[in-house]
Coordinates of N, CA and C and ligand atoms in Angstrom, one line a residue:
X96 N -13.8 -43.2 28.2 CA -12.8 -43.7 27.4 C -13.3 -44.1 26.0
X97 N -12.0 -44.2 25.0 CA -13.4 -44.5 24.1 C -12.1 -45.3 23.2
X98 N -12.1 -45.9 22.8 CA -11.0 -47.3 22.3 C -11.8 -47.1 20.5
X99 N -10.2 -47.2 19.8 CA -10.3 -47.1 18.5 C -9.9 -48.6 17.8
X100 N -10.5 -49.2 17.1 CA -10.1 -50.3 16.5 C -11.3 -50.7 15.7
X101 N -10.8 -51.8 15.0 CA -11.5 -52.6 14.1 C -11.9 -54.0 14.5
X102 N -13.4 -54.7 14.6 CA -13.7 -56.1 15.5 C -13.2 -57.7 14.4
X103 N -12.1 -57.2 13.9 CA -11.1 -58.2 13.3 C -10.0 -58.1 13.6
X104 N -9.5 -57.3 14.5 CA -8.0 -57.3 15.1 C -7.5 -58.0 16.1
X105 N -6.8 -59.0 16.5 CA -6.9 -59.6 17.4 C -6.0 -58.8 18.7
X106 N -5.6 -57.7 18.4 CA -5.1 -57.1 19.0 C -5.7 -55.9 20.1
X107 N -6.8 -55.6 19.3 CA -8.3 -54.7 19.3 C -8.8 -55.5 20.8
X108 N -9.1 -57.2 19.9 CA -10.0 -57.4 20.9 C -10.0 -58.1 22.2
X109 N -8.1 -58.6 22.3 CA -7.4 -58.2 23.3 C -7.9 -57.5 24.3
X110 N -7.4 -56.1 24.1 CA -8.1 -55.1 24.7 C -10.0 -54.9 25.4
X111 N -10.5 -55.1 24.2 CA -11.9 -55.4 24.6 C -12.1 -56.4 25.5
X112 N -11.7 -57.6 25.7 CA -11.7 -58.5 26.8 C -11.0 -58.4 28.0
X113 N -10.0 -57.1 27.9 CA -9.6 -56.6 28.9 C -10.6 -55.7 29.4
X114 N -11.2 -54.8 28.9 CA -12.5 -54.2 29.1 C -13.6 -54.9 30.1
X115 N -14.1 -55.6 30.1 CA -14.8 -56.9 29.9 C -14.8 -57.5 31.1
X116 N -13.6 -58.2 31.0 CA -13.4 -58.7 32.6 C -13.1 -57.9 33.5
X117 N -12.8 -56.5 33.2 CA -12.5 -55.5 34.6 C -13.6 -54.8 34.5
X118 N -14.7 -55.1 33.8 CA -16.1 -54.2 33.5 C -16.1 -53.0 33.4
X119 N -15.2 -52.4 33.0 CA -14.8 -51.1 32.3 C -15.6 -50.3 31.4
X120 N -16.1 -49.3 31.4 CA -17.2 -48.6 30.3 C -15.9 -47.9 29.5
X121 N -16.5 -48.3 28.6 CA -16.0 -47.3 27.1 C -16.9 -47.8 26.0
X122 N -16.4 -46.6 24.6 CA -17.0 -46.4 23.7 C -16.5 -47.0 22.5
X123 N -16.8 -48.2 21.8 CA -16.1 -48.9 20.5 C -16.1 -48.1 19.5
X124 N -15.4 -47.2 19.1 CA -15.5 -46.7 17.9 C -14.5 -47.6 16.7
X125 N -15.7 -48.3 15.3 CA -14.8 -48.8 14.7 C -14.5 -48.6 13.5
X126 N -13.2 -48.6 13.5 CA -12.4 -47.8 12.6 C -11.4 -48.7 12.0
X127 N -11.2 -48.8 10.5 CA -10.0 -49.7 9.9 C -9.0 -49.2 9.9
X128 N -7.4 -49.2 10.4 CA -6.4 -48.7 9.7 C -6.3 -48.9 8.1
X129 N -6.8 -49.5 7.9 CA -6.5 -49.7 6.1 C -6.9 -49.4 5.2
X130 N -8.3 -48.4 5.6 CA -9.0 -47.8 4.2 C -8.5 -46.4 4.1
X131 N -8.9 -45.8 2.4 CA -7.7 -44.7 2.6 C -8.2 -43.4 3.1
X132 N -9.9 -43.2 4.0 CA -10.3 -42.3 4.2 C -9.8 -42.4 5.9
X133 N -9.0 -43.6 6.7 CA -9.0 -44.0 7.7 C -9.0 -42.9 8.7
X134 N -9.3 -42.6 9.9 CA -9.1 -41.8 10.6 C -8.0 -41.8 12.2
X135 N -7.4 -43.3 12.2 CA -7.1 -43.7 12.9 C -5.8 -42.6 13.4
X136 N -5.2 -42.3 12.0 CA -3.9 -41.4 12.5 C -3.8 -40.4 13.4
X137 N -5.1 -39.8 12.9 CA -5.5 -38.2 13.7 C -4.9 -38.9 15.3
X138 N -5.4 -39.9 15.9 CA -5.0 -40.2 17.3 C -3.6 -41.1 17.8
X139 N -3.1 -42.0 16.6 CA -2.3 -42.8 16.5 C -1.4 -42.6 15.5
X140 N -0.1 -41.6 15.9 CA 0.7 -41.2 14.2 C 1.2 -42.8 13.3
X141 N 1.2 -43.7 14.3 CA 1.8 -44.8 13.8 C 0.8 -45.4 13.2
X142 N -0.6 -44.9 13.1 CA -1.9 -45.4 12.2 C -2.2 -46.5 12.6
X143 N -1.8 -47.0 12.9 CA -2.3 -48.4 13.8 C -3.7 -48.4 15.3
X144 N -4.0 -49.8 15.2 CA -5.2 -49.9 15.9 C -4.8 -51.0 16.6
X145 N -5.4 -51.4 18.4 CA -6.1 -50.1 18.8 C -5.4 -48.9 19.2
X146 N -6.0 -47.5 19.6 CA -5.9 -46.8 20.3 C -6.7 -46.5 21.0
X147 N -6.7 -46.1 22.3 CA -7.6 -45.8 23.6 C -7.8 -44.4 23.5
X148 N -8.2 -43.6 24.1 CA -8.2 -42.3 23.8 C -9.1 -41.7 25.1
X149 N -8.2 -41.0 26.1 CA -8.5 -41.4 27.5 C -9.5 -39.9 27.4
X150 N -10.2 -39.6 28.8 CA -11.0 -38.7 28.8 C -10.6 -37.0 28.3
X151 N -9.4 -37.0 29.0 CA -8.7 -35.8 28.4 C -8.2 -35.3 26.9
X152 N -8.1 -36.7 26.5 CA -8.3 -36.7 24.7 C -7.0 -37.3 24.6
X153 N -6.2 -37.3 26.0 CA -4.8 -38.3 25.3 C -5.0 -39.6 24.7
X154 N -3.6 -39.9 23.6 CA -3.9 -41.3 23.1 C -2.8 -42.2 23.5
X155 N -3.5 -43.2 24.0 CA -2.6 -44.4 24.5 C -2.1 -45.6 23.6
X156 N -1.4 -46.2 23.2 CA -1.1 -47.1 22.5 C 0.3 -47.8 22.8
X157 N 0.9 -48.9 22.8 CA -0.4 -49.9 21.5 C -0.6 -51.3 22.5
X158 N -1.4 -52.3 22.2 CA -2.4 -53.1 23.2 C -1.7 -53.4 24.4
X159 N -0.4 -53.9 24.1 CA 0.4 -53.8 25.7 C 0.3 -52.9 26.7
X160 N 0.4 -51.8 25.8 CA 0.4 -50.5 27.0 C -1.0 -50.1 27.7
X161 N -2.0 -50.3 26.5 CA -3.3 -50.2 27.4 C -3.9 -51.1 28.1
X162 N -3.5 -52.7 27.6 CA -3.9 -53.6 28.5 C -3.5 -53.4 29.9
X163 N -1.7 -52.7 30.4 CA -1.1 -52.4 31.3 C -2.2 -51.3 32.2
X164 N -2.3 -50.7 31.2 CA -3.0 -49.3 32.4 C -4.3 -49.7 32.8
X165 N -5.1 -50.5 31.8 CA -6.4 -50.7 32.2 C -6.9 -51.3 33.6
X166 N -5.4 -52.6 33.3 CA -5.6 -52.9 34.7 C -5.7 -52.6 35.8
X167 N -4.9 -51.4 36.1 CA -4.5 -50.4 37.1 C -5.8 -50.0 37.6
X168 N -7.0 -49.6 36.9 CA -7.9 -49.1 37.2 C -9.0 -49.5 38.0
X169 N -9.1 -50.5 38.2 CA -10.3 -51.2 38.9 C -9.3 -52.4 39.6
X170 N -10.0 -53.0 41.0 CA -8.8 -53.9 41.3 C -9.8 -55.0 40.9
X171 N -11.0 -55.0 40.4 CA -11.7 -56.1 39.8 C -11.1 -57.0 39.3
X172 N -10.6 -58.4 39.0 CA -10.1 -59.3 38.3 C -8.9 -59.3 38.0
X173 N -8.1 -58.9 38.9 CA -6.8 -58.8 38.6 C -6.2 -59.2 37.4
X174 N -5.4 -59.2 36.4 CA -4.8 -60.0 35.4 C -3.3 -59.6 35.1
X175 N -2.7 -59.1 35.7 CA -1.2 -59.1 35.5 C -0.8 -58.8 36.7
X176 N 0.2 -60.1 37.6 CA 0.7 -59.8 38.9 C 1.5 -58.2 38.9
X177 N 1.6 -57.8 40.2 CA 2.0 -57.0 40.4 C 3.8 -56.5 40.7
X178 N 4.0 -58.0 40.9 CA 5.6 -57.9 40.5 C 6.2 -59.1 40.7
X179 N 7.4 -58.5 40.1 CA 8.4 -60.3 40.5 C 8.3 -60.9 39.2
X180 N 8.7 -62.2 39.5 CA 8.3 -63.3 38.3 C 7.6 -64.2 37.8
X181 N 6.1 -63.9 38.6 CA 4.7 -63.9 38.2 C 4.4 -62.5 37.1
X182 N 4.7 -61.5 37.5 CA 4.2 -60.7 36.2 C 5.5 -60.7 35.2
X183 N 6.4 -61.1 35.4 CA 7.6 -61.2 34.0 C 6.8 -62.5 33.0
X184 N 6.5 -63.2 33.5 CA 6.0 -64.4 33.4 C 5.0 -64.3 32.5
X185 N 4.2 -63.0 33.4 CA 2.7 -63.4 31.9 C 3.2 -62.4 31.3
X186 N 3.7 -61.3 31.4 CA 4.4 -60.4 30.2 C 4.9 -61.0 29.1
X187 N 5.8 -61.8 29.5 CA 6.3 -63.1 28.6 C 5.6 -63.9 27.6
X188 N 4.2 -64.3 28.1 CA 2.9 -64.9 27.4 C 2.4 -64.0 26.5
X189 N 1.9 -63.1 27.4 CA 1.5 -61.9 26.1 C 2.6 -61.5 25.0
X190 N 3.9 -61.9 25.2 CA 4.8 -61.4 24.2 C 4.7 -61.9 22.8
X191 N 4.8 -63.4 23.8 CA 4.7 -64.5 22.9 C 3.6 -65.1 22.0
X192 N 2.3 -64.7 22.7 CA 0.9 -64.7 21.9 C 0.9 -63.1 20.8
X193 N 1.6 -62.6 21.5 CA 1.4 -61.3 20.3 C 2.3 -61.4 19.0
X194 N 3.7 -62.0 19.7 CA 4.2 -62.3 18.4 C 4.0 -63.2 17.5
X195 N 3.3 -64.4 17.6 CA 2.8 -65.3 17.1 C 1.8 -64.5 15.8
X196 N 0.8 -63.1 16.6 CA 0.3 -62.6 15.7 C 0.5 -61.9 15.0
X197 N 2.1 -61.0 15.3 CA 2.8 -59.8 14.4 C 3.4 -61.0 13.5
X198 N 3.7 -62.3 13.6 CA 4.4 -62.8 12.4 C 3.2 -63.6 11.6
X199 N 1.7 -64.0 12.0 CA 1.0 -64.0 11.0 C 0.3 -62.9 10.1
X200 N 0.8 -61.7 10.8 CA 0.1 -60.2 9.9 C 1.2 -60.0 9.1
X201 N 2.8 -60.2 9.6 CA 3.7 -60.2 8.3 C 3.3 -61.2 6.7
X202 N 3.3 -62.4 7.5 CA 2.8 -62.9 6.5 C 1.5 -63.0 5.6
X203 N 0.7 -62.5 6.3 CA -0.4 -62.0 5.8 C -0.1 -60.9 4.9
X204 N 0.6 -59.9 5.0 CA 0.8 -58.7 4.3 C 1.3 -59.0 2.7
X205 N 2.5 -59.8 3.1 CA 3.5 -60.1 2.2 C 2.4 -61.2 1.2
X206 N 1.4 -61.8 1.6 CA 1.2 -63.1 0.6 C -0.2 -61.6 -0.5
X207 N -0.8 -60.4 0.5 CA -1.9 -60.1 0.0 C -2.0 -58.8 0.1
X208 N -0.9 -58.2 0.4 CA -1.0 -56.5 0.4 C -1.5 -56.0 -0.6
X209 N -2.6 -55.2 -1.1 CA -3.0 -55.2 -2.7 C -1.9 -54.0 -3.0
X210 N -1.2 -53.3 -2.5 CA -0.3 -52.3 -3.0 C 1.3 -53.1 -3.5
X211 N 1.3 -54.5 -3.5 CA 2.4 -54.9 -3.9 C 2.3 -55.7 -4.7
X212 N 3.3 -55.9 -5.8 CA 2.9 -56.7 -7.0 C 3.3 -57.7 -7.0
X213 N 2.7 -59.0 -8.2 CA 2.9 -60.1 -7.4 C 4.0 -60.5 -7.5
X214 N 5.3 -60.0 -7.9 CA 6.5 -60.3 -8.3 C 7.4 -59.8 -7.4
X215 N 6.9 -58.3 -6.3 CA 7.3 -58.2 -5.4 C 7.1 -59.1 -4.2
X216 N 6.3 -60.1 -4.0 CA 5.6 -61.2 -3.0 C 6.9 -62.2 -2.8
X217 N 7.3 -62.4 -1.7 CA 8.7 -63.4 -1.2 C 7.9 -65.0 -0.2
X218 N 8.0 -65.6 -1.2 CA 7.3 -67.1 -0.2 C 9.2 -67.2 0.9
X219 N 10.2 -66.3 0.9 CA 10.9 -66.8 1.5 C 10.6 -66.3 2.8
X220 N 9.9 -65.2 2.8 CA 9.9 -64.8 3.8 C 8.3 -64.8 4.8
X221 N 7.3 -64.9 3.9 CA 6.4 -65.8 4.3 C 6.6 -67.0 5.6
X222 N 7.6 -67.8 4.3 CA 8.0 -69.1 4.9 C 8.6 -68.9 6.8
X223 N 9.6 -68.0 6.8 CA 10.1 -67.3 8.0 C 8.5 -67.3 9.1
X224 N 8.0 -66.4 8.3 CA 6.9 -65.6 9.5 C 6.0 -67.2 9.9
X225 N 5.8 -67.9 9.0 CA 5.2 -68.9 9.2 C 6.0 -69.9 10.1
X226 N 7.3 -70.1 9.8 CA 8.1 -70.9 10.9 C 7.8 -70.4 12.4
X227 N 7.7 -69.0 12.5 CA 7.6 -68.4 13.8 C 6.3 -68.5 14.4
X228 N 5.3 -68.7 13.9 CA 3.9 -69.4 14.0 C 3.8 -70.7 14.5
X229 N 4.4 -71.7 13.9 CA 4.3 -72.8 14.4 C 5.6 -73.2 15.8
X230 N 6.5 -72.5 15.5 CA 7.3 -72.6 16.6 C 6.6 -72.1 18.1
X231 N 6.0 -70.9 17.6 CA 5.4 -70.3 18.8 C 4.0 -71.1 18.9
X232 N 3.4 -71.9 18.4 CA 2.2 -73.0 18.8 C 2.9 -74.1 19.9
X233 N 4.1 -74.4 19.2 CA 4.6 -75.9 19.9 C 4.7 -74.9 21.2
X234 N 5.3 -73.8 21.5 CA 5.9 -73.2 22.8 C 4.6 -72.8 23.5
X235 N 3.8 -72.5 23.1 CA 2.4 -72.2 24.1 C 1.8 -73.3 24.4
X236 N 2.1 -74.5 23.9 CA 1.3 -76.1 24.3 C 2.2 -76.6 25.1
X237 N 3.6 -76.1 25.2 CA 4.5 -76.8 25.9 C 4.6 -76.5 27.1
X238 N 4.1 -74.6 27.2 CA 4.4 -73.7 28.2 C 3.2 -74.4 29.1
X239 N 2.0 -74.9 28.4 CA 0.4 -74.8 29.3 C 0.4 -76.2 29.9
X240 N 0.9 -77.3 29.0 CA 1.0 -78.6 29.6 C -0.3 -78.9 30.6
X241 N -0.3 -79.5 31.4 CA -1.8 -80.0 31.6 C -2.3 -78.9 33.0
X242 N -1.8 -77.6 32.6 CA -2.5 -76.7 33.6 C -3.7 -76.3 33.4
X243 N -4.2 -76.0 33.8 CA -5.7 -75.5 33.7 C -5.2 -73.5 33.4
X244 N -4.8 -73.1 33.4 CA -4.3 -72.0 32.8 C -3.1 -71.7 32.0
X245 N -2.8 -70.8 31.5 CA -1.2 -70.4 31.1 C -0.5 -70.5 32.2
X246 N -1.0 -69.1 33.1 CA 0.0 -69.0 34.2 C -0.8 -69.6 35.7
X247 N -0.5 -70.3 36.1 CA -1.0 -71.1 37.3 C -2.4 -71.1 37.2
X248 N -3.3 -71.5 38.4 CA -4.5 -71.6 38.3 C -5.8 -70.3 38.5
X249 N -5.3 -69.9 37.9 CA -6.3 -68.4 37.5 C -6.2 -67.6 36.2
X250 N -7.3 -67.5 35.7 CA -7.0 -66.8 34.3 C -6.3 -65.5 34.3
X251 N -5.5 -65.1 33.4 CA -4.4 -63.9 33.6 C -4.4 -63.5 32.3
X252 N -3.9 -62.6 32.2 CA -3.8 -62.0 31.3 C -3.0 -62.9 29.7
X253 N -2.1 -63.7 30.3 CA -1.9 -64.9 29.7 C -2.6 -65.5 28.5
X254 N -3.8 -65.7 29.3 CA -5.0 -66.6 28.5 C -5.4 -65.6 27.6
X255 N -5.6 -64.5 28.1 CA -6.5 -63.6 26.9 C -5.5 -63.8 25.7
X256 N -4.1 -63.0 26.1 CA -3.1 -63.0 24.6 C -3.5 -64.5 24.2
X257 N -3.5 -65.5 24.8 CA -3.5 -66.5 24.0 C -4.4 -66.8 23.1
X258 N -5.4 -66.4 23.7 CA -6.9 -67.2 23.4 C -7.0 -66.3 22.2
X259 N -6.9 -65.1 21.9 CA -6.8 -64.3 21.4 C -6.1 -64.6 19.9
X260 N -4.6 -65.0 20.1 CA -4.1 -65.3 19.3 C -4.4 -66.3 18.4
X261 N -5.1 -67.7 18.9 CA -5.5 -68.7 18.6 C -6.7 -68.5 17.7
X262 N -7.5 -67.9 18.2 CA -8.9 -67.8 17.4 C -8.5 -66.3 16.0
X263 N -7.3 -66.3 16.6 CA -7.1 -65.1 15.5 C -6.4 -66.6 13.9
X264 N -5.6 -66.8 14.4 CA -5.0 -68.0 13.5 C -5.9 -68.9 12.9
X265 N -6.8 -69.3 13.8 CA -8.1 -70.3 12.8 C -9.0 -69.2 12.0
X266 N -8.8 -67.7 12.2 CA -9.9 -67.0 11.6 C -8.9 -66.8 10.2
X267 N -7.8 -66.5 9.9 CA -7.2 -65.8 9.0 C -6.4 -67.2 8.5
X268 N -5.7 -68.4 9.3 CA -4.9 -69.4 8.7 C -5.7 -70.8 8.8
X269 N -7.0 -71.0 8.6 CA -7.5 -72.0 8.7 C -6.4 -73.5 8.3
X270 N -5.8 -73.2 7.2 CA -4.8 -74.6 7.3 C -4.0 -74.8 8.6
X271 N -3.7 -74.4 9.4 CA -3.1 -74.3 10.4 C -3.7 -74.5 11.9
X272 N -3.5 -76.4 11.9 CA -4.8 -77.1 12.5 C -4.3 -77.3 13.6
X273 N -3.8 -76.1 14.8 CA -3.7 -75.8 16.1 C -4.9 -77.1 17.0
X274 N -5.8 -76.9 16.7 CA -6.7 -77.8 17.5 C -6.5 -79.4 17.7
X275 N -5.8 -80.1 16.4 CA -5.4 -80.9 16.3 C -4.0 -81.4 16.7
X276 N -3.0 -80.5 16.4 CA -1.3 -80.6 16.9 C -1.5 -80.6 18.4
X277 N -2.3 -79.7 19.1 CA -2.2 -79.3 19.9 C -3.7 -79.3 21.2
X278 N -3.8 -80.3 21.5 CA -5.6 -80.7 22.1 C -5.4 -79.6 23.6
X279 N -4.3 -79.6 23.9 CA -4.3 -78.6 25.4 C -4.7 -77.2 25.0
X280 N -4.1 -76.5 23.8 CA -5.0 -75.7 23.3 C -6.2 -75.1 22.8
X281 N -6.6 -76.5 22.2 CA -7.8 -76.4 22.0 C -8.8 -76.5 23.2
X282 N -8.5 -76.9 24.5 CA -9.2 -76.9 25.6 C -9.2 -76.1 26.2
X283 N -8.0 -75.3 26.3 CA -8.2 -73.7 26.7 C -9.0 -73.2 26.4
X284 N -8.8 -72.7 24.6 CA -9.5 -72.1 23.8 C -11.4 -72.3 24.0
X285 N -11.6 -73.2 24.4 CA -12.7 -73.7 24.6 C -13.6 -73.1 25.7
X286 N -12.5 -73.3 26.9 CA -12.8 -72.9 28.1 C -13.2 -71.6 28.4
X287 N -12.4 -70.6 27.5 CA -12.3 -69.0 27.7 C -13.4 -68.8 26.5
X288 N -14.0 -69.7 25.3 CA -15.1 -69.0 24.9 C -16.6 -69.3 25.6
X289 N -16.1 -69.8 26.9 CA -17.6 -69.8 27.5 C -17.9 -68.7 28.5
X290 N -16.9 -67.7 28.4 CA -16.9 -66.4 29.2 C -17.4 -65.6 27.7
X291 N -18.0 -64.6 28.4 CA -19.1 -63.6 27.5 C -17.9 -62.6 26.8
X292 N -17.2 -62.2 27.6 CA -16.6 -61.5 27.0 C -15.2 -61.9 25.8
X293 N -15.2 -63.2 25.6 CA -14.5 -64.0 24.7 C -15.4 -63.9 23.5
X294 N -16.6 -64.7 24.1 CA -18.3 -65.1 23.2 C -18.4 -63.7 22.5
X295 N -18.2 -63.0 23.4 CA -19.0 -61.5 22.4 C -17.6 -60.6 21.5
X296 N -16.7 -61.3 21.3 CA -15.9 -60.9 20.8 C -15.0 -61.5 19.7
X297 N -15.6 -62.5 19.3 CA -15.2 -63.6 18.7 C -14.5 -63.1 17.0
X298 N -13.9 -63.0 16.9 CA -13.6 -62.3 14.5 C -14.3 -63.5 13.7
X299 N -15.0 -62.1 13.0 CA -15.6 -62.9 11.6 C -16.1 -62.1 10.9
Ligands
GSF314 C1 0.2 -54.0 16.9 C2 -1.0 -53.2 16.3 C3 -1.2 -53.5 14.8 O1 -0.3 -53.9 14.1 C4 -0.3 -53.6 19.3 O2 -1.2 -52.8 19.4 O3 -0.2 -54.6 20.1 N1 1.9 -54.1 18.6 C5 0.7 -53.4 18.2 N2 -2.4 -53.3 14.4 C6 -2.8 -53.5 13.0 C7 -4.2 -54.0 12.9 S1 -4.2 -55.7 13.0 O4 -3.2 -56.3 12.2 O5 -4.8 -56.2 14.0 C8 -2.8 -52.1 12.3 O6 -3.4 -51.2 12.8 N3 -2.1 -52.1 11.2 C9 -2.1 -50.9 10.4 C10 -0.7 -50.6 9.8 O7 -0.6 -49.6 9.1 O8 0.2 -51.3 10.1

């Protein structure tokens, strides 16, 4: 297998830490969607990263769906129950850790896309993407409350989207002092970088 992305995506490395903890072999090939020689399309028409790109050359996308299948493959470490309302549950988590990060890449876009001018740039809508950021902080501190996990007492898939999202937000919104509003997250976040495959995946 051989997984397409860039080791700044927090979406990418999602997936890599899904890798990781199911001890999964594949090949990092890294690749930016955003430069203009990019090659990412050839496998992914939506140009976006990651993509998986299974033995037979099919391409899988996008991190939900490969996180979904990867699991399937090994019964190693389970991380997304297998039905009911334990797996709606952490689906739910990952929804919500991912959207936290599709509305800081909105507003990421909008404050610095170099193809837009500055007069095209809307702090209204910024403002938006950024309300949905901090909304979605208070709801993953409120969701975790003094569990030792997201979803009950075993790391899940949960934790990754979260952890994920979190170290994505201090890497790209450093004003946005999650560690402080929020000390149950920061003890998560803490917890999951003493696993290797958090440690070795860290954005910078
Ligand atoms: C999001 C992928 C995405 O937007 C997923 O895989 O979970 N829902 C999808 N990836 C970005 C890179 S990033 O912001 O981490 C991407 O590839 N953007 C290129 C583009 O043209 O939008």
């Amino acid at each position: 297998m051989k997984l397409i992305g860039s080791s700044t995506s927090p979406y990418v490395r999602k997936v890599r830490i899904v890798m990781a903890e199911k001890k999964l072999d594949y090949r990092f090939d890294e690749e930016s969607p955003w430069t203009q020689d990019s090659k990412v399309s050839e496998s992914n028409p939506l140009g976006k990263v990651p993509c998986l790109v299974m033995e037979g050359g099919e391409a899988v996308f996008d991190s939900r769906v490969i996180v979904e299948y990867l699991d399937t493959l090994s019964p190693v470490g389970k991380l997304i129950p297998s039905t009911g309302r334990e797996r709606v549950e952490v689906k739910t988590w990952e929804s919500l850790a991912d959207g936290v990060i599709d509305a800081g890449v909105l507003a990421r876009l909008e404050a610095t896309w170099p193809d837009r001018k500055e007069s095209e740039r809307s702090q209204a809508w910024i403002d938006r993407q950024t309300g949905k950021i901090r909304l979605g902080l208070a709801a993953m501190s409120r969701g975790l409350g003094d569990k030792p996990y997201c979803s009950g007492i075993h790391m899940s898939l949960s934790d990754i989207a979260v952890g994920c999202a979190l170290a994505w937000l201090a890497f790209r919104f450093p004003e946005i002092d999650w560690r402080t509003d929020y000390p149950n997250l920061a003890r998560l976040h803490d917890k999951l970088m003493q696993r290797a495959s958090f440690a070795e995946t860290q954005p910078r």
